[in-house]
């Protein structure tokens, strides 16, 4: 059984962080085992941040795939982290890469990729992709499941 005594958010009432910088990403131990690495996917189809210029909301479908090594990101802390962007003004590219880098810093995975599929503002959708390097040998990497923009549905 995993010791959860060090987790401060899981099972507790926690106010959403006011910014991504103050959000805490917690981890739990992971035993990788033999064979190809597992790929863990988080999908956030209703991600929201703010335009840093106008303050208007921006919306995205975020897909995060990672191959954990010794730690998993705890999902409640990830949800709170993602929610913290609702008050955060940053460009699409900055938000997408910041999410990926924070997860890498917290979990030190074998590999991570993130896709930010941003809905149009001014008539142009912006898709942002970032990864830590080549995908792990032998790992099954499914398609992200997000179609190129055609009304995203």
Tab-separated table of N, CA and C in Angstrom, residues 26-98:
chain	number	residue	atom	x	y	z
A	26	UNK	N	1.908	17.364	-6.423
A	26	UNK	CA	2.374	16.301	-5.536
A	26	UNK	C	2.578	15.015	-6.338
A	27	UNK	N	3.396	14.133	-5.803
A	27	UNK	CA	3.681	12.867	-6.478
A	27	UNK	C	3.477	11.696	-5.525
A	28	UNK	N	3.305	10.542	-6.139
A	28	UNK	CA	3.254	9.289	-5.391
A	28	UNK	C	4.267	8.341	-6.034
A	29	UNK	N	4.808	7.410	-5.251
A	29	UNK	CA	5.803	6.485	-5.797
A	29	UNK	C	5.207	5.588	-6.885
A	30	UNK	N	6.067	5.188	-7.818
A	30	UNK	CA	5.679	4.291	-8.903
A	30	UNK	C	6.769	3.257	-9.090
A	31	UNK	N	6.369	1.997	-9.209
A	31	UNK	CA	7.316	0.914	-9.481
A	31	UNK	C	7.172	0.535	-10.947
A	32	UNK	N	8.179	0.845	-11.732
A	32	UNK	CA	8.135	0.673	-13.175
A	32	UNK	C	8.059	-0.777	-13.623
A	33	UNK	N	8.808	-1.622	-13.031
A	33	UNK	CA	8.815	-3.026	-13.430
A	33	UNK	C	9.608	-3.249	-14.710
A	34	UNK	N	9.573	-4.483	-15.183
A	34	UNK	CA	10.315	-4.874	-16.378
A	34	UNK	C	9.513	-4.581	-17.635
A	35	UNK	N	10.203	-4.602	-18.757
A	35	UNK	CA	9.551	-4.412	-20.044
A	35	UNK	C	9.437	-2.953	-20.435
A	36	UNK	N	8.718	-2.711	-21.521
A	36	UNK	CA	8.568	-1.324	-21.990
A	36	UNK	C	7.882	-0.463	-20.938
A	37	UNK	N	8.194	0.817	-20.920
A	37	UNK	CA	7.567	1.692	-19.930
A	37	UNK	C	6.079	1.897	-20.201
A	38	UNK	N	5.355	2.125	-19.132
A	38	UNK	CA	3.939	2.477	-19.242
A	38	UNK	C	3.841	3.927	-19.711
A	39	UNK	N	2.780	4.227	-20.426
A	39	UNK	CA	2.481	5.608	-20.808
A	39	UNK	C	1.214	6.006	-20.064
A	40	UNK	N	1.274	7.107	-19.349
A	40	UNK	CA	0.132	7.633	-18.600
A	40	UNK	C	-0.379	8.855	-19.351
A	41	UNK	N	-1.692	8.931	-19.528
A	41	UNK	CA	-2.290	10.063	-20.247
A	41	UNK	C	-3.255	10.817	-19.345
A	42	UNK	N	-3.120	12.133	-19.363
A	42	UNK	CA	-4.106	13.037	-18.760
A	42	UNK	C	-4.677	13.877	-19.890
A	43	UNK	N	-5.983	14.015	-19.904
A	43	UNK	CA	-6.655	14.831	-20.911
A	43	UNK	C	-7.487	15.876	-20.200
A	44	UNK	N	-7.304	17.115	-20.586
A	44	UNK	CA	-8.050	18.227	-20.003
A	44	UNK	C	-8.769	18.948	-21.149
A	45	UNK	N	-9.994	18.503	-21.485
A	45	UNK	CA	-10.681	19.056	-22.654
A	45	UNK	C	-11.291	20.437	-22.442
A	46	UNK	N	-11.269	20.936	-21.212
A	46	UNK	CA	-11.876	22.237	-20.928
A	46	UNK	C	-10.904	23.163	-20.200
A	47	UNK	N	-9.648	23.164	-20.653
A	47	UNK	CA	-8.624	24.004	-20.050
A	47	UNK	C	-8.919	25.469	-20.356
A	48	UNK	N	-8.700	26.337	-19.367
A	48	UNK	CA	-8.953	27.769	-19.529
A	48	UNK	C	-7.793	28.571	-18.950
A	49	UNK	N	-7.381	29.582	-19.684
A	49	UNK	CA	-6.432	30.574	-19.188
A	49	UNK	C	-6.917	31.936	-19.675
A	50	UNK	N	-6.133	32.963	-19.416
A	50	UNK	CA	-6.511	34.311	-19.829
A	50	UNK	C	-5.516	34.861	-20.839
A	51	UNK	N	-6.020	35.587	-21.820
A	51	UNK	CA	-5.145	36.306	-22.740
A	51	UNK	C	-4.404	37.366	-21.934
A	52	UNK	N	-3.072	37.432	-22.048
A	52	UNK	CA	-2.316	38.393	-21.250
A	52	UNK	C	-2.516	39.839	-21.701
A	53	UNK	N	-3.074	40.038	-22.883
A	53	UNK	CA	-3.267	41.388	-23.402
A	53	UNK	C	-4.675	41.897	-23.111
A	54	UNK	N	-5.690	41.055	-23.447
A	54	UNK	CA	-7.083	41.509	-23.328
A	54	UNK	C	-7.758	41.073	-22.040
A	55	UNK	N	-7.210	40.029	-21.386
A	55	UNK	CA	-7.862	39.476	-20.198
A	55	UNK	C	-9.034	38.579	-20.526
A	56	UNK	N	-9.302	38.362	-21.810
A	56	UNK	CA	-10.391	37.480	-22.227
A	56	UNK	C	-9.978	36.023	-22.029
A	57	UNK	N	-10.951	35.138	-21.801
A	57	UNK	CA	-10.603	33.728	-21.607
A	57	UNK	C	-10.162	33.061	-22.908
A	58	UNK	N	-9.201	32.169	-22.781
A	58	UNK	CA	-8.750	31.305	-23.869
A	58	UNK	C	-9.034	29.877	-23.447
A	59	UNK	N	-9.396	29.043	-24.418
A	59	UNK	CA	-9.788	27.667	-24.136
A	59	UNK	C	-8.941	26.706	-24.950
A	60	UNK	N	-8.629	25.560	-24.342
A	60	UNK	CA	-7.818	24.559	-25.024
A	60	UNK	C	-8.221	23.161	-24.591
A	61	UNK	N	-7.841	22.217	-25.408
A	61	UNK	CA	-7.919	20.786	-25.107
A	61	UNK	C	-6.457	20.370	-24.921
A	62	UNK	N	-6.088	20.032	-23.698
A	62	UNK	CA	-4.699	19.680	-23.372
A	62	UNK	C	-4.590	18.160	-23.234
A	63	UNK	N	-3.583	17.580	-23.879
A	63	UNK	CA	-3.310	16.144	-23.765
A	63	UNK	C	-1.865	15.980	-23.300
A	64	UNK	N	-1.691	15.289	-22.168
A	64	UNK	CA	-0.371	15.060	-21.585
A	64	UNK	C	-0.125	13.555	-21.552
A	65	UNK	N	0.949	13.121	-22.185
A	65	UNK	CA	1.390	11.730	-22.118
A	65	UNK	C	2.763	11.712	-21.479
A	66	UNK	N	2.960	10.795	-20.518
A	66	UNK	CA	4.300	10.676	-19.942
A	66	UNK	C	4.582	9.238	-19.549
A	67	UNK	N	5.876	8.911	-19.556
A	67	UNK	CA	6.358	7.606	-19.127
A	67	UNK	C	6.992	7.797	-17.756
A	68	UNK	N	6.269	7.438	-16.687
A	68	UNK	CA	6.813	7.661	-15.347
A	68	UNK	C	8.010	6.764	-15.071
A	69	UNK	N	8.905	7.280	-14.246
A	69	UNK	CA	10.042	6.488	-13.794
A	69	UNK	C	9.765	6.034	-12.371
A	70	UNK	N	10.055	6.867	-11.381
A	70	UNK	CA	9.856	6.476	-9.985
A	70	UNK	C	8.709	7.217	-9.306
A	71	UNK	N	8.074	8.165	-10.032
A	71	UNK	CA	6.996	8.949	-9.418
A	71	UNK	C	5.879	9.230	-10.415
A	72	UNK	N	4.666	9.229	-9.903
A	72	UNK	CA	3.475	9.624	-10.660
A	72	UNK	C	3.009	10.974	-10.140
A	73	UNK	N	2.459	11.799	-11.015
A	73	UNK	CA	1.849	13.028	-10.529
A	73	UNK	C	0.500	12.649	-9.919
A	74	UNK	N	0.224	13.150	-8.737
A	74	UNK	CA	-1.049	12.857	-8.064
A	74	UNK	C	-2.134	13.677	-8.766
A	75	UNK	N	-3.209	13.007	-9.176
A	75	UNK	CA	-4.172	13.635	-10.087
A	75	UNK	C	-4.944	14.810	-9.492
A	76	UNK	N	-5.262	14.801	-8.195
A	76	UNK	CA	-5.970	15.948	-7.631
A	76	UNK	C	-5.077	17.182	-7.670
A	77	UNK	N	-3.800	17.014	-7.356
A	77	UNK	CA	-2.901	18.164	-7.404
A	77	UNK	C	-2.753	18.663	-8.843
A	78	UNK	N	-2.778	17.747	-9.812
A	78	UNK	CA	-2.718	18.158	-11.210
A	78	UNK	C	-3.972	18.953	-11.592
A	79	UNK	N	-5.134	18.491	-11.147
A	79	UNK	CA	-6.381	19.213	-11.444
A	79	UNK	C	-6.350	20.613	-10.849
A	80	UNK	N	-5.865	20.739	-9.624
A	80	UNK	CA	-5.765	22.060	-9.000
A	80	UNK	C	-4.763	22.944	-9.742
A	81	UNK	N	-3.656	22.367	-10.167
A	81	UNK	CA	-2.660	23.098	-10.949
A	81	UNK	C	-3.280	23.600	-12.254
A	82	UNK	N	-3.975	22.722	-12.956
A	82	UNK	CA	-4.594	23.109	-14.225
A	82	UNK	C	-5.655	24.195	-14.002
A	83	UNK	N	-6.404	24.086	-12.928
A	83	UNK	CA	-7.427	25.088	-12.612
A	83	UNK	C	-6.806	26.454	-12.332
A	84	UNK	N	-5.601	26.474	-11.796
A	84	UNK	CA	-4.956	27.744	-11.438
A	84	UNK	C	-4.700	28.638	-12.650
A	85	UNK	N	-4.721	28.079	-13.842
A	85	UNK	CA	-4.507	28.879	-15.052
A	85	UNK	C	-5.716	29.744	-15.387
A	86	UNK	N	-6.858	29.489	-14.771
A	86	UNK	CA	-8.056	30.287	-15.051
A	86	UNK	C	-7.864	31.751	-14.688
A	87	UNK	N	-6.951	32.044	-13.779
A	87	UNK	CA	-6.653	33.419	-13.379
A	87	UNK	C	-5.316	33.899	-13.938
A	88	UNK	N	-4.712	33.107	-14.813
A	88	UNK	CA	-3.347	33.354	-15.262
A	88	UNK	C	-3.341	33.894	-16.687
A	89	UNK	N	-2.713	35.020	-16.877
A	89	UNK	CA	-2.575	35.596	-18.203
A	89	UNK	C	-1.262	35.195	-18.841
A	90	UNK	N	-1.339	34.414	-19.910
A	90	UNK	CA	-0.132	34.009	-20.640
A	90	UNK	C	-0.542	33.567	-22.043
A	91	UNK	N	0.399	33.658	-22.956
A	91	UNK	CA	0.134	33.201	-24.317
A	91	UNK	C	0.023	31.678	-24.341
A	92	UNK	N	-0.647	31.166	-25.367
A	92	UNK	CA	-0.896	29.720	-25.502
A	92	UNK	C	0.391	28.916	-25.381
A	93	UNK	N	1.426	29.373	-26.072
A	93	UNK	CA	2.694	28.654	-26.078
A	93	UNK	C	3.283	28.576	-24.672
A	94	UNK	N	3.238	29.696	-23.943
A	94	UNK	CA	3.786	29.722	-22.582
A	94	UNK	C	3.026	28.793	-21.645
A	95	UNK	N	1.695	28.811	-21.718
A	95	UNK	CA	0.892	27.937	-20.846
A	95	UNK	C	1.209	26.474	-21.106
A	96	UNK	N	1.218	26.086	-22.379
A	96	UNK	CA	1.426	24.677	-22.737
A	96	UNK	C	2.787	24.187	-22.248
A	97	UNK	N	3.830	24.937	-22.551
A	97	UNK	CA	5.181	24.515	-22.164
A	97	UNK	C	5.354	24.560	-20.647
A	98	UNK	N	4.763	25.553	-19.979
A	98	UNK	CA	4.862	25.636	-18.517
A	98	UNK	C	4.274	24.387	-17.866
